């Protein structure tokens, strides 16, 4: 089966304070690390970048310009993939510490024909409460049963035809699996990785350096 990968790196990194995907992590650019990881499963890798960052490909086969939402950036990447790929892996450039094994495990899950998508997930270990604003205070409404919850990461693997159909709606969601759910597809969760952090806040790059340092 032919596999294509889309690495989304077109965000502005507002919470981080700049385009974190181009920060250097232990001597290697974050986006480059994410592209390299995709090579463990993908025959072709598309990197989606901001308009002003098109000159470097970080090892990808194709570089395209992204859009204002993550989902729209994924769509740009998807349309740059060859039409003959059977499986598509979508990965956040901002997750440079996923293992190659994780890429292999989401793709392997799709050998089961009835499944449309496989995503890595972790069981929440903190207590999770629903809250609501009462004036300027956040009041607790209830405590959620966390046994039915999962914290979802990338890489996410999809049957290509289903992913293209799901994205045809042009909807936005915080991940691609949500669009599969919306068209009634079957998404399964495989074990995620605690070290597979998404670089989001300024301190996360230091945390990532520490994780790399103890490998
Ligand atoms: N992304 C993208 N296009 C967008 C928004 C996000 O390609 N319009 C990518 C980011 O580059 C990142 C991944 O999607 O690799 C996950 O998004 P997030 O961590 O939210 O990154 P940013 O949107 O850049 O950060 P922020 O939300 O803090 O601005
Ligand atoms: Mg964002």
Coordinates of C-alpha atoms and ligand atoms in Angstrom, one line a residue:
X1 CA 0.0 0.0 0.0
X2 CA 1.3 3.5 -0.9
X3 CA 1.4 5.9 2.0
X4 CA 1.6 9.7 1.9
X5 CA 2.3 12.1 4.7
X6 CA 1.3 15.7 5.3
X7 CA 3.3 17.7 7.9
X8 CA 1.4 20.8 8.9
X9 CA 3.8 23.6 9.7
X10 CA 1.8 26.7 8.7
X11 CA 0.8 28.0 12.1
X12 CA 2.0 31.3 13.6
X13 CA 2.8 29.9 17.0
X14 CA 0.9 32.7 18.9
X15 CA 1.1 31.0 22.3
X16 CA 4.8 30.1 21.8
X17 CA 5.6 33.6 20.6
X18 CA 6.7 32.8 17.1
X19 CA 6.8 30.0 14.5
X20 CA 8.0 27.2 16.9
X21 CA 8.1 24.7 14.0
X22 CA 11.3 26.4 12.8
X23 CA 13.0 26.5 16.2
X24 CA 16.1 24.4 16.6
X25 CA 15.9 21.4 18.9
X26 CA 19.2 19.8 19.7
X27 CA 20.7 21.1 16.5
X28 CA 17.9 20.1 14.2
X29 CA 14.9 22.2 13.1
X30 CA 11.6 21.0 14.6
X31 CA 9.9 20.8 11.2
X32 CA 12.9 18.7 9.8
X33 CA 12.5 16.3 12.7
X34 CA 8.8 15.8 11.9
X35 CA 9.4 15.3 8.2
X36 CA 12.2 12.7 9.0
X37 CA 9.8 10.8 11.3
X38 CA 7.2 10.5 8.5
X39 CA 9.8 8.8 6.3
X40 CA 9.4 5.7 8.6
X41 CA 6.1 5.0 6.8
X42 CA 5.6 7.5 3.9
X43 CA 6.7 7.2 0.3
X44 CA 6.0 10.9 -0.2
X45 CA 6.0 13.7 2.3
X46 CA 4.3 17.1 1.8
X47 CA 5.3 20.0 4.1
X48 CA 2.7 22.8 4.6
X49 CA 4.4 26.1 5.5
X50 CA 3.5 29.8 6.1
X51 CA 3.6 32.1 3.0
X52 CA 6.9 33.7 4.0
X53 CA 8.7 30.4 4.6
X54 CA 8.6 28.6 1.2
X55 CA 12.3 28.6 0.4
X56 CA 13.2 25.6 2.6
X57 CA 11.7 22.1 2.3
X58 CA 13.4 20.5 5.4
X59 CA 13.6 17.2 3.5
X60 CA 10.0 17.1 2.2
X61 CA 9.2 16.1 -1.4
X62 CA 6.7 18.9 -1.9
X63 CA 6.3 22.2 -0.1
X64 CA 2.9 24.1 -0.2
X65 CA 1.6 27.2 1.5
X66 CA -0.9 26.7 4.3
X67 CA -4.0 28.6 5.2
X68 CA -5.6 30.4 8.2
X69 CA -6.9 27.3 10.0
X70 CA -5.2 24.0 10.7
X71 CA -7.9 22.1 8.8
X72 CA -7.5 24.3 5.7
X73 CA -3.7 23.8 5.9
X74 CA -4.2 20.1 5.9
X75 CA -6.5 20.4 2.8
X76 CA -3.7 22.3 1.0
X77 CA -1.3 19.5 1.8
X78 CA -3.8 16.7 0.9
X79 CA -4.4 18.2 -2.6
X80 CA -0.6 18.1 -3.2
X81 CA -0.3 14.4 -2.4
X82 CA -0.4 12.0 -5.4
X83 CA -3.9 10.5 -6.1
X84 CA -2.6 6.9 -5.9
X85 CA -1.8 6.9 -2.1
X86 CA -3.9 4.5 -0.2
X87 CA -3.0 5.7 3.3
X88 CA -2.4 9.3 4.5
X89 CA -0.6 10.2 7.7
X90 CA -1.2 13.7 9.1
X91 CA 1.4 15.0 11.6
X92 CA 1.8 18.3 13.4
X93 CA 5.2 19.7 12.7
X94 CA 5.1 20.9 16.4
X95 CA 5.4 17.3 17.6
X96 CA 9.0 16.4 16.8
X97 CA 9.4 13.8 19.6
X98 CA 6.9 11.1 18.4
X99 CA 8.7 7.8 17.9
X100 CA 9.0 6.1 14.5
X101 CA 7.2 3.1 16.2
X102 CA 4.2 5.4 16.7
X103 CA 4.0 6.1 13.0
X104 CA 4.3 2.4 12.2
X105 CA 1.6 1.5 14.8
X106 CA -1.1 3.9 13.5
X107 CA -0.5 2.8 9.9
X108 CA -0.5 -0.9 10.9
X109 CA -3.9 -0.5 12.6
X110 CA -5.4 0.3 9.2
X111 CA -4.7 -3.2 7.9
X112 CA -8.0 -3.9 9.5
X113 CA -10.3 -3.0 6.6
X114 CA -13.3 -1.8 8.6
X115 CA -11.3 1.1 10.1
X116 CA -11.1 4.5 8.6
X117 CA -8.6 6.1 11.0
X118 CA -6.1 5.3 13.8
X119 CA -5.0 8.0 16.3
X120 CA -2.6 7.9 19.3
X121 CA -4.3 8.6 22.6
X122 CA -3.3 8.8 26.3
X123 CA -5.5 8.2 29.3
X124 CA -5.9 11.5 31.3
X125 CA -4.3 11.1 34.7
X126 CA -5.5 14.4 36.2
X127 CA -9.0 15.0 37.4
X128 CA -11.1 16.8 34.8
X129 CA -14.0 19.1 35.7
X130 CA -16.5 21.0 33.6
X131 CA -16.6 24.7 34.5
X132 CA -18.7 27.7 33.7
X133 CA -18.2 31.4 34.3
X134 CA -20.1 33.0 37.1
X135 CA -19.3 36.7 36.8
X136 CA -15.5 36.7 36.7
X137 CA -15.1 33.4 38.5
X138 CA -14.8 29.9 37.1
X139 CA -17.2 27.7 38.9
X140 CA -17.0 23.9 38.9
X141 CA -20.1 22.4 37.3
X142 CA -19.2 18.7 37.5
X143 CA -16.4 16.2 37.6
X144 CA -16.1 14.2 34.4
X145 CA -15.6 10.4 34.4
X146 CA -12.2 10.3 32.8
X147 CA -12.3 6.5 32.1
X148 CA -14.2 7.4 28.9
X149 CA -11.8 10.1 27.8
X150 CA -8.5 10.1 25.8
X151 CA -6.0 12.8 25.1
X152 CA -5.3 12.6 21.3
X153 CA -2.1 13.3 19.5
X154 CA -0.6 13.0 16.0
X155 CA 0.5 11.2 13.9
X156 CA -3.0 10.2 12.7
X157 CA -3.4 7.6 9.9
X158 CA -6.3 7.6 7.5
X159 CA -7.7 5.7 4.5
X160 CA -7.0 8.3 1.8
X161 CA -10.4 8.2 0.2
X162 CA -12.2 8.7 3.5
X163 CA -10.0 11.5 4.5
X164 CA -10.5 13.3 1.2
X165 CA -14.2 12.9 1.5
X166 CA -14.2 14.1 5.1
X167 CA -12.3 17.2 4.1
X168 CA -14.6 18.0 1.2
X169 CA -17.0 19.5 3.7
X170 CA -14.5 22.4 4.2
X171 CA -15.1 22.2 7.9
X172 CA -12.6 23.2 10.7
X173 CA -11.8 21.0 13.7
X174 CA -8.9 20.7 16.0
X175 CA -7.8 17.4 14.4
X176 CA -8.6 15.4 11.3
X177 CA -10.1 12.5 13.1
X178 CA -13.0 14.8 14.1
X179 CA -13.9 15.3 10.4
X180 CA -13.9 11.5 10.0
X181 CA -16.3 11.2 13.0
X182 CA -18.5 13.8 11.4
X183 CA -19.0 11.7 8.3
X184 CA -19.7 8.6 10.3
X185 CA -16.3 6.9 9.9
X186 CA -14.7 4.6 12.4
X187 CA -11.7 6.0 14.3
X188 CA -9.7 3.8 16.7
X189 CA -7.2 4.8 19.4
X190 CA -3.8 3.2 19.8
X191 CA -1.5 3.9 22.8
X192 CA 0.0 7.4 22.6
X193 CA 3.3 8.5 24.0
X194 CA 3.9 10.7 27.0
X195 CA 7.1 12.2 25.4
X196 CA 5.1 13.1 22.2
X197 CA 4.5 16.7 23.4
X198 CA 3.2 19.4 21.1
X199 CA 5.4 22.4 21.4
X200 CA 2.9 25.0 22.4
X201 CA 4.0 27.4 25.2
X202 CA 7.5 29.0 25.5
X203 CA 8.8 26.5 28.1
X204 CA 7.9 23.5 25.9
X205 CA 11.1 23.8 23.8
X206 CA 13.2 23.5 27.0
X207 CA 11.1 20.5 28.0
X208 CA 11.7 19.0 24.5
X209 CA 15.5 19.6 24.9
X210 CA 15.4 17.7 28.2
X211 CA 13.5 14.8 26.6
X212 CA 16.0 14.6 23.7
X213 CA 18.9 14.8 26.3
X214 CA 17.8 11.7 28.1
X215 CA 17.3 9.5 25.0
Ligands
LIG1 N1 -1.0 24.7 11.7 C1 -1.0 24.9 10.3 N2 -1.9 25.9 9.8 C2 -2.6 26.7 10.7 C3 -2.6 26.4 12.1 C4 -1.8 25.4 12.6 O1 -0.3 24.3 9.6 N3 -3.4 27.7 10.2 C5 -0.1 23.7 12.2 C6 1.0 24.3 13.2 O2 2.1 24.8 12.5 C7 1.3 23.1 14.1 C8 0.0 22.3 14.1 O3 -0.8 22.8 13.0 O4 2.4 22.3 13.6 C9 -0.7 22.3 15.4 O5 -1.2 23.6 15.7 P1 -0.8 24.5 16.9 O6 0.0 23.7 17.9 O7 -2.0 25.2 17.4 O8 0.2 25.6 16.3 P2 -0.1 27.2 16.0 O9 -1.4 27.3 15.4 O10 1.1 27.6 15.2 O11 0.0 27.8 17.5 P3 -1.0 28.8 18.2 O12 -2.3 28.1 18.2 O13 -0.4 29.0 19.5 O14 -1.0 30.0 17.3
LIG2 MG1 -3.2 26.8 16.6

